[in-house]
Short mmCIF file of N, CA, C and O in Angstrom, two decimals:
data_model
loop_
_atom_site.label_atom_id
_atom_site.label_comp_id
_atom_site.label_asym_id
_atom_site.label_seq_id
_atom_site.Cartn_x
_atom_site.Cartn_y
_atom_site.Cartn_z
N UNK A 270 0.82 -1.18 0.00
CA UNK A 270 0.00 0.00 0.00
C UNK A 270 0.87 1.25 0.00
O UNK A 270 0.56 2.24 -0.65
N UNK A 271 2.36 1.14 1.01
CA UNK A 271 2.72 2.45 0.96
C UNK A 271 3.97 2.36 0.34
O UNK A 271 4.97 2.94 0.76
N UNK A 272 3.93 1.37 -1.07
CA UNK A 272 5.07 1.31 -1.41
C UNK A 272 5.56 2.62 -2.57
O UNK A 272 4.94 3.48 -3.20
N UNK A 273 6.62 2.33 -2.46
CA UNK A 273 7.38 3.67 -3.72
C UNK A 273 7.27 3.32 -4.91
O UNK A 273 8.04 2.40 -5.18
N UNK A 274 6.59 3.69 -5.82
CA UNK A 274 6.58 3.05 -7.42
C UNK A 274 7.67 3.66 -8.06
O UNK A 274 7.78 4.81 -7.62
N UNK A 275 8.39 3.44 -8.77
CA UNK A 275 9.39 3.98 -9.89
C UNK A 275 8.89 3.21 -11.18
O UNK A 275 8.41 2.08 -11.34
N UNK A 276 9.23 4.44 -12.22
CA UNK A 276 9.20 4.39 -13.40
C UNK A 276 10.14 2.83 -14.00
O UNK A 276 11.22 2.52 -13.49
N UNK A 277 9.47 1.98 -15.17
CA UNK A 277 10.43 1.27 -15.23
C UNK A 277 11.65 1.23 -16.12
O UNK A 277 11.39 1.49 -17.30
N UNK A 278 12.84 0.98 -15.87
CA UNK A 278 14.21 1.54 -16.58
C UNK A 278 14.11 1.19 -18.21
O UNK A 278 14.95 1.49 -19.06
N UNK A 279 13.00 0.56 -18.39
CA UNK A 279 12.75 0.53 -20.26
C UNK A 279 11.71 0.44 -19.96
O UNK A 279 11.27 -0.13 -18.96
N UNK A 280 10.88 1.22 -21.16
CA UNK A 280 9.19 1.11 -20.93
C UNK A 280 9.57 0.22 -21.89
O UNK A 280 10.54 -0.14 -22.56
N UNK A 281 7.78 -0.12 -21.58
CA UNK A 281 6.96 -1.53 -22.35
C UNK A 281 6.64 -1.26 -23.32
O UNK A 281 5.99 -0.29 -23.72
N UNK A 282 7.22 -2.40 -23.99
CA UNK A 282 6.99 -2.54 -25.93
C UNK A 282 5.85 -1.92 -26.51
O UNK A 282 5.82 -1.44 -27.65
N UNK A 283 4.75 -1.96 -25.54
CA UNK A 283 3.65 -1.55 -25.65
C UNK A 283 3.12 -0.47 -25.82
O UNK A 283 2.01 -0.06 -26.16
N UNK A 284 4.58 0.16 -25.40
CA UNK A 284 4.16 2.01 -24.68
C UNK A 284 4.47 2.81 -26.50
O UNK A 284 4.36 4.01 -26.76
N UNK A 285 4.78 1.89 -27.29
CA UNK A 285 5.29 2.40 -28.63
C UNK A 285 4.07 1.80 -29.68
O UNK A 285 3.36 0.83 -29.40
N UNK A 286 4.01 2.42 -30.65
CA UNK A 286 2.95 1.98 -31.74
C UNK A 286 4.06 0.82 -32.48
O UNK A 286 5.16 0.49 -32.05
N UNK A 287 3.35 0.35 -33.74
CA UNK A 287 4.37 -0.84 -34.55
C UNK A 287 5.53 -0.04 -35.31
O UNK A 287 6.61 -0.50 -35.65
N UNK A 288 5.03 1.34 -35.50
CA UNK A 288 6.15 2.16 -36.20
C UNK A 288 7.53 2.65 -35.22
O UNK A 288 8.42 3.38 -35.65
N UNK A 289 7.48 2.05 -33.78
CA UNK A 289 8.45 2.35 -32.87
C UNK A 289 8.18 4.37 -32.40
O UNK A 289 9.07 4.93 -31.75
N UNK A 290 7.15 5.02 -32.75
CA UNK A 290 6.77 6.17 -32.21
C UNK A 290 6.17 6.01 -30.67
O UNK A 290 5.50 5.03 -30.35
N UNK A 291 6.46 7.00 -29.85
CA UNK A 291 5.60 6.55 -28.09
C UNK A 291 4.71 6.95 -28.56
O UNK A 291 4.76 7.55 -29.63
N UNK A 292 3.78 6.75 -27.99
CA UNK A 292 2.09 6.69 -27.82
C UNK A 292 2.06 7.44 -26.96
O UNK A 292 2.75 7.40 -25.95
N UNK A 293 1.21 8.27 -27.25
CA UNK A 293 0.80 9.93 -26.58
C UNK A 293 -0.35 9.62 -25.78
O UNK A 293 -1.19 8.85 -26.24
N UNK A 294 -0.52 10.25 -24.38
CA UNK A 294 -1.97 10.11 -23.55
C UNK A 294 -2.54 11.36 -23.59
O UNK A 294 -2.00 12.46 -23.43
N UNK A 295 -3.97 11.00 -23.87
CA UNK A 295 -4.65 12.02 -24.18
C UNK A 295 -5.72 11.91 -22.59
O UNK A 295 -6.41 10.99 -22.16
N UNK A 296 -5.40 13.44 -22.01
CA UNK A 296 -6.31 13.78 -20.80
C UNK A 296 -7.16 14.67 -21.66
O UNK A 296 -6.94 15.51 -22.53
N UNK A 297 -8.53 14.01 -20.89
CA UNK A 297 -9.91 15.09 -20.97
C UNK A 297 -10.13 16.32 -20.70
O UNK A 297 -9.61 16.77 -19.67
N UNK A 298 -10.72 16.96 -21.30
CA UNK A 298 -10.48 18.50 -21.49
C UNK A 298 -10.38 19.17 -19.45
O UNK A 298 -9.89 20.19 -18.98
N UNK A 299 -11.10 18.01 -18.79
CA UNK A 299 -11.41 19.13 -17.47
C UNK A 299 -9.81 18.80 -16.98
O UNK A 299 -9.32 19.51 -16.11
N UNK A 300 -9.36 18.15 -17.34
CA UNK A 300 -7.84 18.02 -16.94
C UNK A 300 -7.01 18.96 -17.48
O UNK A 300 -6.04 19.33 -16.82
N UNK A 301 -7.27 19.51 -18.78
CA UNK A 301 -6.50 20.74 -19.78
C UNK A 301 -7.11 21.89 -18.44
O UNK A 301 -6.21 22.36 -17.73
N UNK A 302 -8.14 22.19 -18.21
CA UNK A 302 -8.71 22.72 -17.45
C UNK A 302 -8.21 23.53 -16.48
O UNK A 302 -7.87 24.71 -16.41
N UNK A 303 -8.30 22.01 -15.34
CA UNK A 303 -7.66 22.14 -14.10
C UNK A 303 -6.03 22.60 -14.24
O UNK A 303 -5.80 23.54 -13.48
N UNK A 304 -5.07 22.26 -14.87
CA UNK A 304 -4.19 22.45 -15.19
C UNK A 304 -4.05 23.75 -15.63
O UNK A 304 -3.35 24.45 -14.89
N UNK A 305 -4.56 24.36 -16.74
CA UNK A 305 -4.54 25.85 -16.45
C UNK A 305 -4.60 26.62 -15.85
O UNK A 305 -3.89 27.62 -15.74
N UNK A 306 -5.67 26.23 -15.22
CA UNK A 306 -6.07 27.24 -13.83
C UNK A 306 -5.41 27.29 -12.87
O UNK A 306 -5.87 28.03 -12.00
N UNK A 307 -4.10 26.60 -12.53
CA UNK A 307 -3.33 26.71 -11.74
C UNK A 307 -2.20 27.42 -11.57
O UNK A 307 -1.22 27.18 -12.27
N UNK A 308 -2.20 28.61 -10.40
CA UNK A 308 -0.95 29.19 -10.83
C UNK A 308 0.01 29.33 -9.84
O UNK A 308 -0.28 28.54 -8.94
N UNK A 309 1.10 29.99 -9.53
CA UNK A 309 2.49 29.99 -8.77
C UNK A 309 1.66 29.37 -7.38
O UNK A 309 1.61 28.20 -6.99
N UNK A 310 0.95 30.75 -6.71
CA UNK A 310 1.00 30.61 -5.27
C UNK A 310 -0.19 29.31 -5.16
O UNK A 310 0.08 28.47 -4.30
N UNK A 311 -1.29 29.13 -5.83
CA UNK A 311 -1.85 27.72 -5.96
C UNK A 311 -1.15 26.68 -5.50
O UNK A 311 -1.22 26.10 -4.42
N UNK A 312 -0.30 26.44 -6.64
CA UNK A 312 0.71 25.09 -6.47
C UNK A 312 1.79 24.74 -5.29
O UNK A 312 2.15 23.66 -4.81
N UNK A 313 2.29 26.57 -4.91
CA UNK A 313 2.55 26.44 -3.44
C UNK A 313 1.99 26.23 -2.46
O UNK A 313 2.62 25.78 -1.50
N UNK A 314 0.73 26.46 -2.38
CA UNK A 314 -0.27 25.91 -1.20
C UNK A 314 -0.11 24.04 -1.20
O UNK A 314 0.35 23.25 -0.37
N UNK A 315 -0.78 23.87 -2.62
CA UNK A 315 -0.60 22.40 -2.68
C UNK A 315 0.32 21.76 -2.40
O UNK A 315 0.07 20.76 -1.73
N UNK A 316 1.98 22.07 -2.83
CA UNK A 316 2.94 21.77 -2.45
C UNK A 316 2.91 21.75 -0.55
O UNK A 316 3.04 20.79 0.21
N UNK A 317 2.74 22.93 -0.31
CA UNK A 317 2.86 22.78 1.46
C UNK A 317 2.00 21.91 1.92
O UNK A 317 2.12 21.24 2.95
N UNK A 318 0.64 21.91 0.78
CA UNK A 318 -0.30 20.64 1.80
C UNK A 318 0.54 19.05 1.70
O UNK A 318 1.01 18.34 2.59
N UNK A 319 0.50 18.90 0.47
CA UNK A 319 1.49 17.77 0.31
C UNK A 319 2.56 17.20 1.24
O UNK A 319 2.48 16.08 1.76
N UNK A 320 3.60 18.11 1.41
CA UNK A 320 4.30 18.38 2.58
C UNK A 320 3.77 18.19 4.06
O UNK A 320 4.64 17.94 4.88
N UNK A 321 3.13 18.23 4.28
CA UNK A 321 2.28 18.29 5.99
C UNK A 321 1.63 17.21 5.93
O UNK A 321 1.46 16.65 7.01
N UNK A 322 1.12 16.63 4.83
CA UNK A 322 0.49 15.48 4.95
C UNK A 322 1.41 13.98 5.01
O UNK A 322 1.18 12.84 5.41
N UNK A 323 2.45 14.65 4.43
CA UNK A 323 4.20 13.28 4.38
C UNK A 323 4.37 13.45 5.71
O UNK A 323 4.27 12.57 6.57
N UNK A 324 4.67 14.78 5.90
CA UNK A 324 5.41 14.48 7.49
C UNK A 324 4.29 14.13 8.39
O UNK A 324 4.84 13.43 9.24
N UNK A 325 2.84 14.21 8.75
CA UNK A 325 2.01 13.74 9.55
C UNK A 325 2.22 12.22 9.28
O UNK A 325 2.42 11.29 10.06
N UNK A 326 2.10 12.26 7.97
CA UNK A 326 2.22 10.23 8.16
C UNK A 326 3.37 9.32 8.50
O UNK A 326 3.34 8.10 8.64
N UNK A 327 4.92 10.58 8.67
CA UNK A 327 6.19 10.13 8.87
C UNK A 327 5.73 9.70 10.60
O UNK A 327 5.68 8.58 11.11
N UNK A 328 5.47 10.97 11.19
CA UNK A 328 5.70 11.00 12.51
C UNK A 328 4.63 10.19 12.80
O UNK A 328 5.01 9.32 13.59
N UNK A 329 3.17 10.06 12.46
CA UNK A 329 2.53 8.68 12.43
C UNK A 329 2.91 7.42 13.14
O UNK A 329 2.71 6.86 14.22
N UNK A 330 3.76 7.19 11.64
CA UNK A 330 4.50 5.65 11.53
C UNK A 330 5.62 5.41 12.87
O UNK A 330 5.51 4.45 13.63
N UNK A 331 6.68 6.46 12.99
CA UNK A 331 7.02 6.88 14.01
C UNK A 331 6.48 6.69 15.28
O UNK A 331 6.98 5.78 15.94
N UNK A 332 5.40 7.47 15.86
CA UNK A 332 5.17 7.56 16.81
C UNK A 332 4.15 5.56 17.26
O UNK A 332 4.09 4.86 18.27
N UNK A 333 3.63 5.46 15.93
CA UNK A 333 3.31 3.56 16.22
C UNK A 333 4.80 2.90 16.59
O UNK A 333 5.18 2.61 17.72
N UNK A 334 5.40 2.77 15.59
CA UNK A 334 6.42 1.81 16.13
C UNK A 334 7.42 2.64 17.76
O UNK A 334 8.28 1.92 18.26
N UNK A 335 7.20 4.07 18.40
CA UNK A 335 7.56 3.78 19.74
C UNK A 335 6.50 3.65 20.53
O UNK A 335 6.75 3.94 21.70
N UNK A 336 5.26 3.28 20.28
CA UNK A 336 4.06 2.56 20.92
C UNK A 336 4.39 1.39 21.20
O UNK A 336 4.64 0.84 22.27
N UNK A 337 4.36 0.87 19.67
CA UNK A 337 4.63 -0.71 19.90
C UNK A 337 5.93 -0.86 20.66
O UNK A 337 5.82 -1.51 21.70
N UNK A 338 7.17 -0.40 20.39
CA UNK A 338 8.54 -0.58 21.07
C UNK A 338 8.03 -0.93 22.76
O UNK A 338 8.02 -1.86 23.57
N UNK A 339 7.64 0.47 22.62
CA UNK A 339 7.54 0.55 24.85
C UNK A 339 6.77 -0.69 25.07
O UNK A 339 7.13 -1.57 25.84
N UNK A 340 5.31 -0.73 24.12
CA UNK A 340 4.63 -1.91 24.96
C UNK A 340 5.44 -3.47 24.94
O UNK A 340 5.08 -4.37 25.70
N UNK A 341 6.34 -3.62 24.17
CA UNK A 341 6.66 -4.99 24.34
C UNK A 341 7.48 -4.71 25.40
O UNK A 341 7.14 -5.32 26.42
N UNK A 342 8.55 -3.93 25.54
CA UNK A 342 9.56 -3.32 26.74
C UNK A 342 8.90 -3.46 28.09
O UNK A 342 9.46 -3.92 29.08
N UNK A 343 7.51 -2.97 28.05
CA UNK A 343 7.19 -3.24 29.60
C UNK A 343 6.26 -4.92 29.50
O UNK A 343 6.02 -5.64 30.47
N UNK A 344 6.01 -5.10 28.54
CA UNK A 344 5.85 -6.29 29.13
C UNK A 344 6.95 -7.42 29.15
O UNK A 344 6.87 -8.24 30.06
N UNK A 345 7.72 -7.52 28.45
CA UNK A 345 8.97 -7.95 28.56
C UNK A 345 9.57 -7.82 29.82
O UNK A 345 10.52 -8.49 30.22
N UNK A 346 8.90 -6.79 30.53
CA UNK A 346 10.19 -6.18 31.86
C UNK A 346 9.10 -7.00 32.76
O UNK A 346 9.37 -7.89 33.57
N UNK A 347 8.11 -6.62 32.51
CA UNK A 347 6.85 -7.62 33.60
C UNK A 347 6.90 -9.27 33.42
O UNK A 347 7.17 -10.06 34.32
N UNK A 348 6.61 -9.57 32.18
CA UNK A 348 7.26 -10.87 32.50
C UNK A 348 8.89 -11.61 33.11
O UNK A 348 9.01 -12.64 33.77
N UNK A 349 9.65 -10.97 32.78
CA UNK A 349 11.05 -11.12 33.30
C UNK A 349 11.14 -11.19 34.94
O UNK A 349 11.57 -12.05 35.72
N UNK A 350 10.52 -9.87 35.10
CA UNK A 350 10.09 -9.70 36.93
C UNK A 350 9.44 -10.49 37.49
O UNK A 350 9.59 -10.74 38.69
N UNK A 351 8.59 -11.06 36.74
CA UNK A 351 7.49 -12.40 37.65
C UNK A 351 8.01 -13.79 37.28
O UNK A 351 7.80 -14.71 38.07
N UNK A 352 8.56 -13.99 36.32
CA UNK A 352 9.73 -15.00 36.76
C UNK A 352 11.04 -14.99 37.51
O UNK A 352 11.32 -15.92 38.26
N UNK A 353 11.69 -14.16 37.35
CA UNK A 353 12.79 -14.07 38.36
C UNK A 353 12.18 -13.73 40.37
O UNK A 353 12.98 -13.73 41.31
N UNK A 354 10.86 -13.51 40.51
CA UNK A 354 10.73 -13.22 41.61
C UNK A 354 10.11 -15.04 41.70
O UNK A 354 10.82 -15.80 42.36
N UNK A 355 9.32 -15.41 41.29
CA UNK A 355 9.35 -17.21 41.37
C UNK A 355 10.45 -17.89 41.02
O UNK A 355 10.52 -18.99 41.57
N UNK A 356 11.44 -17.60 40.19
CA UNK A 356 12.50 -18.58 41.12
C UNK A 356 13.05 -17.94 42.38
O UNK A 356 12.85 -18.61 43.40
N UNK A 357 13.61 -16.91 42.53
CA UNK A 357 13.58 -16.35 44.03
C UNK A 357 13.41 -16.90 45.42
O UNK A 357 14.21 -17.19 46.31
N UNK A 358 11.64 -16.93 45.27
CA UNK A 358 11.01 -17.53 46.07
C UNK A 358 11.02 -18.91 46.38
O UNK A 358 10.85 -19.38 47.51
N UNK A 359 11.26 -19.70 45.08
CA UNK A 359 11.40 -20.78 45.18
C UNK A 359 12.76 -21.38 45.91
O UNK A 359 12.75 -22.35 46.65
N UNK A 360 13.83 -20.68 45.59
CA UNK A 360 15.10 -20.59 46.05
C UNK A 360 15.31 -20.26 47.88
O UNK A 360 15.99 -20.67 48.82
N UNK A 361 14.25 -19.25 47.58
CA UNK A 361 14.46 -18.63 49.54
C UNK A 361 13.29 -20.03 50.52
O UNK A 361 13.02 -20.02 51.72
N UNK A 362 12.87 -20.95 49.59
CA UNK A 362 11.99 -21.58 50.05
C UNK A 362 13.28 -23.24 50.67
O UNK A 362 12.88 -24.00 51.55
N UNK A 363 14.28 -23.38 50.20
CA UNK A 363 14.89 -24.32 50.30
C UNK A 363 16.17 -23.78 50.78
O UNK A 363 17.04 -24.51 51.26
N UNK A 364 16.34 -22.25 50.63
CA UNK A 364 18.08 -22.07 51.49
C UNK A 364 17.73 -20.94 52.57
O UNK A 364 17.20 -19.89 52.18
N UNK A 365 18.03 -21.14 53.97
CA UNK A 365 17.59 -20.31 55.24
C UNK A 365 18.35 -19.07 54.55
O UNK A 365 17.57 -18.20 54.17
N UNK A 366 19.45 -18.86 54.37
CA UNK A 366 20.48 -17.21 54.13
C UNK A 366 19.37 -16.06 53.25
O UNK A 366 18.97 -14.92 53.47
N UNK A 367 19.12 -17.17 52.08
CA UNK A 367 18.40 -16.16 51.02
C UNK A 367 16.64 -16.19 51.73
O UNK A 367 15.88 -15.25 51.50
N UNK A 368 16.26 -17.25 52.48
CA UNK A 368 14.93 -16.54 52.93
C UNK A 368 14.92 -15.45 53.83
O UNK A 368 14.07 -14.56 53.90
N UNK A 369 16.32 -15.65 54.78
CA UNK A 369 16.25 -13.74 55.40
C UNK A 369 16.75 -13.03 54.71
O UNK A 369 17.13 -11.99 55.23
N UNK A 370 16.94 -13.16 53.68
CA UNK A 370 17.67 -12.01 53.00
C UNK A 370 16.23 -11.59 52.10
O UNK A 370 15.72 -10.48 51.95
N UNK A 371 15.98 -12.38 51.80
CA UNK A 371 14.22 -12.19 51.13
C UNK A 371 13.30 -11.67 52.06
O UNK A 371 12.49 -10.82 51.69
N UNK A 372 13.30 -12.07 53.18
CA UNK A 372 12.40 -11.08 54.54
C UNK A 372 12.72 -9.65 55.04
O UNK A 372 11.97 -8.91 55.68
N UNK A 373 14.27 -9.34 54.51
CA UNK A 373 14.97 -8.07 54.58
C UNK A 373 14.12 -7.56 53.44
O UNK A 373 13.19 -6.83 53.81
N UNK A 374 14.21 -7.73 52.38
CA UNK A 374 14.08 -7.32 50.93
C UNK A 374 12.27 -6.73 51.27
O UNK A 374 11.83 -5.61 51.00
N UNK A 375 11.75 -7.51 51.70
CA UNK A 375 10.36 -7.60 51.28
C UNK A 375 9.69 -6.79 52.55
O UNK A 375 8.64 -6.15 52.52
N UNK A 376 10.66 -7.01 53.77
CA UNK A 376 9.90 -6.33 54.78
C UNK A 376 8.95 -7.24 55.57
O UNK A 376 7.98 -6.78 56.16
N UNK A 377 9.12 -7.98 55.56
CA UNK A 377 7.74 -8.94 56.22
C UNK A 377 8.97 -10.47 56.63
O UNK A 377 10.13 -10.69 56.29
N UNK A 378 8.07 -11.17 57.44
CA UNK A 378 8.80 -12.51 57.73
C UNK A 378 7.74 -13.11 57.81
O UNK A 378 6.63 -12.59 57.98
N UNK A 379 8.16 -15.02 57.63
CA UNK A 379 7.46 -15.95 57.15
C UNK A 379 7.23 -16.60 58.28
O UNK A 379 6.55 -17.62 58.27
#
């Protein structure tokens, strides 16, 4: 969807009549139209809208992927924490040193 198209480095056989002349595109008159009617400071407006509308969708994209970043980061940090505090526990459950040292830590005794 938001890919970059480029022109291709040889047009298509197609893009030529059998006499090897390019083939001309013909736009409808409201296109001759619109095109006229356009002048310096016009096209600068458009240009700046253009502009504001790239960078809204830069900082967009941007600002999703440090959404997504942080949310895996804290849950990553939350899961990490609730396993390392069950082995811990499990550990202060079978060696006396680390269960007072775990009753220091925690504030409470068992």
């Amino acid at each position: 969807m938001n890919a970059v198209r480029q022109a291709p480095r040889h047009p298509p056989e197609r893009a030529f009549d059998p006499g090897g002349r390019a083939r001309t595109i013909r736009f409808p008159h409201f296109w001759h139209a619109y095109v006229a009617r356009q002048t310096e400071p016009r096209l600068a407006v458009l240009d700046e809208l253009v502009d504001a509308h790239v960078e809204r969708r830069v900082l967009r994209r941007y600002l999703r992927r440090l959404k997504h970043a942080t949310l895996f980061a804290f849950v990553t940090a939350a899961a990490a924490a609730h396993w390392f505090s069950d082995q811990i526990a499990w550990l202060t459950e079978r060696m006396p040193a680390l269960r007072a040292f775990w009753a220091l830590i925690t504030g409470g005794s068992r």
